[in-house]
Amino acid sequence: MSEQQHASAKHHITGFVLSLLLTFAALFLALNTPLSVGLKLTVIIVLAVFQMLVQLVYFMHVTEGSKIYQIISFSYGIFVAVCVVAGSIWLMLLNGMSMY
Amino acid sequence: MGLFNFKMPEHFIIMNNPLIIGAWISIILVSVGIVFFVTKYKKWGYLWREWFTTVDHKKIGVMYILAALLMLFRGGFDAILMRTQLALPDLKVLDAQHYNEIFTTHGTVMILFMAMPFIIGLMNVAVPLQIGARDVAFPVLNAASFWLFFVGAMIFNISFVVGGSPDAGWTNYVPLAGSDLTPGVGINYYLWGLQIAGIGTLATGVNFFVTILKMRAPGMTLLRMPMFTWSTLITSIIIIFAFPVLTVTLAMLTFDRLFGAHFFTIDAGGMPMMWANLFWIWGHPEVYIVILPAFGIFSDVISTFARKRLFGYNAMVISMVAISGLSFIVWVHHFFTMGNGPWINSVFSITTMAIAIPTGVKVFNWLFTMYKGRIETPAPMLWSLAFIPNFLIGGVTGVMLASAPADYQYHNSYFLVSHFHYVLIGGTVFGCLAGMYYWWPKIFDFKINERISKWAFWLFVVGFNLCFVPMYLVGLQGMPRRVYTYGEHMGWTTWNFVETIGAYLMGVGFMLIVWAIIYSILHEKRDRSGDPWNGRTLEWAISSPPPHYNFSRMPSRVTSADPFWDAKKRGETMFDENEPLKPIHMPNNDGMPIVLSGFMFIAGFGFVFEWLLIGFIGLLGVIGSMIWRSFKDYDADHYVQVDEIERDQAELKAALEGRS
Amino acid sequence: MASSSVPKGTPNFPEYQTEEGRLKIFGFWVFLAAEVVLFSTLFATYLVLADRTAGGPTGKELFEVKDFMIETMLLLTSSFTCGLAVLEMRKGNKKGVFIWMIATLAMGLGFLGMEISEFVAYVHEGATLQTSAFLSGFFVLVGTHGAHVTLGVVWISLVLTQVAKRGLTPMTCRKLFIGGLYWHFLDVVWIFIFTAVYLTGLI
Ligand code: HEM
Ligand SMILES: [Cu+2]
């Protein structure tokens, strides 16, 4: 049960600070740097994924309860979500860029 | 589009056709008849207590199956009408518009309101018993799932007589289904019927997923679960992740039609292709949702009647897990011809062919299970045996369609129609019937009559092949799907006529199944001992019908995937009889699900007619019912006391002795 | 329903003490996984339609950095206070639960207020659901999130009245915990809206 003791106020504050850092980093990168559009998009998406992990671990206690099953279900949801989003963009937007 | 706009559609009450007038008359007669007899015999209280408010998974399962049979009748009637119209060239049984409506409702009813509830009904009946649970994880939610499905089906079906049926195909493609090209209420019926039923289905998925993972009897590890339970687990996963896509897609088209949004319109940047894309992201997983449980049923039935352990249990599990993932990455094969680039079509051709591999593996497993078995052929086994060759035909033609360049030839022809009927009828329908025959003497204390059922079986299977083999042929000759008639000079007449004969034979087969059920209710021998097939899994270790708490003691000797069979061989039962009986914790009946669903009906009906005020009132009622339920959540269960359990046991004993 | 004995490895917190609690918490996780797919469909549609402005206003013209940053801060902070409320719940401190949860709800209401005024402003600029495919996608994606937040506020308030009446029992704790899960999840969704809609729209 040691894991649970960690779920203290300090733990939550860490999560909060991390989420603020990630948010402002994304904002800064997107609006105030000269990076290319593609790179910016990649980086802010990665930051958003980290932000999600912060919420899941620090606030939602995904590692408690039916830990393994919870993680598997959520990951499966993300797998399908990626298929839906990436698949739709590929089919609907990038289609015109292929040979015909 | 104001809140208080109550515009009337052109024809509110549809009366323009003898068929519809006939439907009106029968609806009125049947309703009046039901109300009259229920009132006369004072059964309202009984119905309310024992059925409308029940949270017992077995009763919910029975209601699902009953509804599914009714819908099979409705969808079958549509099919007979279509086949009659097409029997000969240039017939005038149905006009073009009416034909469009009928193939639309046929397809939608068969997949969403027949196959789905039939399968979910069988899951309800069998899965908790197979895993040794006393109920599902969320019994009240389970009841809500049923009533939501029921309301969805009602909304969809009344379109026939009130306001007009949908007519854009079960795939409901835009722009045809948009409000510019198809104004009126028909498409709205489609959207709301599916939406409401779909929410119920999603809840079922969550429910069974949790039930199977968290409520198995001691000793039943994941790899000792009966194959039907495994298939239900995998199906639940697919439901959980596919149905939200349907929910959103339907909602977006609703926004287009009711509130002038531009998701799928041709103007203002809307994107009609996006509908096809999203529809099939849900739609392909959906076809696996209706086939996997059938695979599970065949596995259990075949190993029971071959008297052998299922061959290749692990391979079966692995292939189902593989299918659950693959089924989300093949959807494009439904629109190869929509102008995708070569990369896209190639990738999805390959994934589609890949999904045929795990499916093929299973066929070998069933064959090897039967190899050297002592095979018996009662009705459930007959349907399972018929399944293998028929499904094979459907699967092989599926692989033919999976090749994108070839699909340019087959697409939207009768070849395709025949493919999906071979998998849906030869797979899903045969599976549902096998399951119904198999578990019937578990839900009730009698079997369905064998003699009549054999007749029904042969008529149906022969009729099925007579109907659908020629469809492959006329498909290859170029006959497109969804045409309401054809000319003599096309040269399709003979085969079409044969198809119609086949369809009628199937109709007779179905009527005989119904007759077999009625006959058996009246005449079949009663047997409460609970193991009529010499079964292998836990559900056969308890009496038929089981007490409402299923297990008076928890099964405690699960040591393999065929626990009951092995226990019988060891000369044991599944239970430790020395263990003292304990009070059993059970959920109370609950009126919330049916009330909530009633409000959902009001909401759905309001939105179908674009009477927003009524729609929102219905939705408020739905939310209100949930809040009400949340506050009385605190006393939602009770204990079944030991003396009641003992009384049940004594009564069962007396019944069994009286028999011998 | 199964035995009342608590299986090994169960967290020693009130919400996990009953079989019902454990099942419902797990079930809710599964539901959230389904919600991931639900929102992903809306995101997919929005992203596909984002450039189809049909001559109407674009994201660049509409989005205000200050506004959506304040919205983001409100939700992030409310997620934090909601976490603290659950922490207090586990300590059995009813007063703490109320303080932090009410703070959470207040920020949720603040967020909703801002979002509604944002929508109203857009409509006044001639950017409505009917204007273009882009805006249909925008309003329905962001609006669905907003509707979820509204539901969350109503729901958690109702659970709080139950806590006020019954105290922190395993049952009310389970409801609070699930309400909290929902709230954090909406924050996760918002992060993706922040990224995929607002930031991407301005790049
Ligand atoms: C062996 C595995 C399977 C393969 C390779 C396969 C392949 C295909 C392909 C490529 C199509 C699209 C053809 C076209 O539109 O031109 C299709 C359509 C269809 N399949 Fe399958 N399939 C398989 C199994 C199943 C199963 C198990 C079911 C249902 C239980 C099913 C039901 C359907 C339906 C309903 C359609 C047509 C829907 C429509 O356009 O209205 N298929 N299949
Ligand atoms: Cu498919």
PDB file of N, CA and C in Angstrom, chain B residues 4-5 11 71 101 173 195 239 256 279 285 309 315 334 336 343 389 410 436 493 505 523 532 587 637 659:
ATOM      1  N   PHE B   4     -40.875  26.519 -30.443  1.00  0.00           N
ATOM      2  CA  PHE B   4     -42.318  26.269 -30.389  1.00  0.00           C
ATOM      3  C   PHE B   4     -42.916  25.980 -31.754  1.00  0.00           C
ATOM      4  N   ASN B   5     -42.063  25.548 -32.657  1.00  0.00           N
ATOM      5  CA  ASN B   5     -42.557  25.256 -33.994  1.00  0.00           C
ATOM      6  C   ASN B   5     -43.058  23.817 -34.055  1.00  0.00           C
ATOM      7  N   HIS B  11     -47.631  14.007 -44.585  1.00  0.00           N
ATOM      8  CA  HIS B  11     -48.551  12.929 -44.217  1.00  0.00           C
ATOM      9  C   HIS B  11     -48.191  12.474 -42.821  1.00  0.00           C
ATOM     10  N   MET B  71     -38.738  -8.884 -34.415  1.00  0.00           N
ATOM     11  CA  MET B  71     -38.061  -8.086 -35.435  1.00  0.00           C
ATOM     12  C   MET B  71     -37.626  -8.950 -36.600  1.00  0.00           C
ATOM     13  N   GLU B 101     -37.875   2.245 -49.314  1.00  0.00           N
ATOM     14  CA  GLU B 101     -38.165   2.228 -47.886  1.00  0.00           C
ATOM     15  C   GLU B 101     -37.983   0.828 -47.333  1.00  0.00           C
ATOM     16  N   TYR B 173     -26.353   6.885 -46.593  1.00  0.00           N
ATOM     17  CA  TYR B 173     -25.332   7.784 -47.136  1.00  0.00           C
ATOM     18  C   TYR B 173     -25.875   9.170 -47.426  1.00  0.00           C
ATOM     19  N   GLN B 195     -29.846   5.926 -32.560  1.00  0.00           N
ATOM     20  CA  GLN B 195     -29.162   6.628 -31.472  1.00  0.00           C
ATOM     21  C   GLN B 195     -29.565   6.054 -30.116  1.00  0.00           C
ATOM     22  N   ILE B 239     -17.782  -3.359 -28.842  1.00  0.00           N
ATOM     23  CA  ILE B 239     -18.928  -2.457 -28.645  1.00  0.00           C
ATOM     24  C   ILE B 239     -18.476  -1.167 -27.970  1.00  0.00           C
ATOM     25  N   ASP B 256     -26.967  18.481 -38.736  1.00  0.00           N
ATOM     26  CA  ASP B 256     -27.159  18.955 -40.109  1.00  0.00           C
ATOM     27  C   ASP B 256     -28.636  19.107 -40.425  1.00  0.00           C
ATOM     28  N   PHE B 279     -19.203   6.190 -40.741  1.00  0.00           N
ATOM     29  CA  PHE B 279     -20.183   5.105 -40.637  1.00  0.00           C
ATOM     30  C   PHE B 279     -19.466   3.761 -40.614  1.00  0.00           C
ATOM     31  N   PRO B 285     -16.479  -2.864 -37.373  1.00  0.00           N
ATOM     32  CA  PRO B 285     -16.522  -3.517 -36.061  1.00  0.00           C
ATOM     33  C   PRO B 285     -17.910  -4.098 -35.755  1.00  0.00           C
ATOM     34  N   ARG B 309     -13.374 -31.962 -25.816  1.00  0.00           N
ATOM     35  CA  ARG B 309     -12.885 -30.651 -25.490  1.00  0.00           C
ATOM     36  C   ARG B 309     -12.704 -29.846 -26.768  1.00  0.00           C
ATOM     37  N   ALA B 315      -5.635 -21.024 -29.417  1.00  0.00           N
ATOM     38  CA  ALA B 315      -5.623 -20.427 -30.753  1.00  0.00           C
ATOM     39  C   ALA B 315      -6.910 -19.643 -30.978  1.00  0.00           C
ATOM     40  N   HIS B 334     -15.139  -0.968 -47.368  1.00  0.00           N
ATOM     41  CA  HIS B 334     -16.528  -0.710 -47.750  1.00  0.00           C
ATOM     42  C   HIS B 334     -16.657   0.429 -48.751  1.00  0.00           C
ATOM     43  N   PHE B 336     -13.882   1.187 -51.213  1.00  0.00           N
ATOM     44  CA  PHE B 336     -12.734   1.171 -52.123  1.00  0.00           C
ATOM     45  C   PHE B 336     -12.976   2.033 -53.359  1.00  0.00           C
ATOM     46  N   TRP B 343      -2.377   3.949 -52.372  1.00  0.00           N
ATOM     47  CA  TRP B 343      -1.814   3.553 -51.087  1.00  0.00           C
ATOM     48  C   TRP B 343      -2.898   3.127 -50.122  1.00  0.00           C
ATOM     49  N   PRO B 389     -19.993 -24.894 -43.652  1.00  0.00           N
ATOM     50  CA  PRO B 389     -19.859 -24.676 -45.103  1.00  0.00           C
ATOM     51  C   PRO B 389     -20.450 -23.356 -45.566  1.00  0.00           C
ATOM     52  N   TYR B 410     -17.202  -6.037 -58.273  1.00  0.00           N
ATOM     53  CA  TYR B 410     -18.276  -6.619 -57.443  1.00  0.00           C
ATOM     54  C   TYR B 410     -19.106  -5.570 -56.719  1.00  0.00           C
ATOM     55  N   MET B 436     -30.303 -20.301 -29.276  1.00  0.00           N
ATOM     56  CA  MET B 436     -31.646 -20.340 -28.711  1.00  0.00           C
ATOM     57  C   MET B 436     -32.058 -21.776 -28.396  1.00  0.00           C
ATOM     58  N   THR B 493     -33.896 -13.182 -65.292  1.00  0.00           N
ATOM     59  CA  THR B 493     -35.200 -13.608 -64.806  1.00  0.00           C
ATOM     60  C   THR B 493     -35.160 -14.951 -64.082  1.00  0.00           C
ATOM     61  N   LEU B 505     -39.251 -20.355 -49.094  1.00  0.00           N
ATOM     62  CA  LEU B 505     -38.934 -21.531 -48.272  1.00  0.00           C
ATOM     63  C   LEU B 505     -38.384 -21.093 -46.912  1.00  0.00           C
ATOM     64  N   HIS B 523     -46.781 -28.801 -25.311  1.00  0.00           N
ATOM     65  CA  HIS B 523     -46.730 -30.258 -25.224  1.00  0.00           C
ATOM     66  C   HIS B 523     -45.415 -30.866 -24.782  1.00  0.00           C
ATOM     67  N   PRO B 532     -29.893 -31.113 -19.752  1.00  0.00           N
ATOM     68  CA  PRO B 532     -30.537 -31.920 -20.788  1.00  0.00           C
ATOM     69  C   PRO B 532     -29.579 -32.367 -21.888  1.00  0.00           C
ATOM     70  N   PRO B 587     -29.975  -7.402  -6.062  1.00  0.00           N
ATOM     71  CA  PRO B 587     -30.541  -6.068  -6.329  1.00  0.00           C
ATOM     72  C   PRO B 587     -32.067  -6.104  -6.317  1.00  0.00           C
ATOM     73  N   ASP B 637     -31.082  -2.770  -2.712  1.00  0.00           N
ATOM     74  CA  ASP B 637     -30.785  -4.203  -2.704  1.00  0.00           C
ATOM     75  C   ASP B 637     -31.361  -4.873  -1.457  1.00  0.00           C
ATOM     76  N   ARG B 659     -41.213 -36.440 -10.972  1.00  0.00           N
ATOM     77  CA  ARG B 659     -41.001 -36.801 -12.364  1.00  0.00           C
ATOM     78  C   ARG B 659     -40.626 -38.262 -12.497  1.00  0.00           C
TER      79      ARG B 659
END
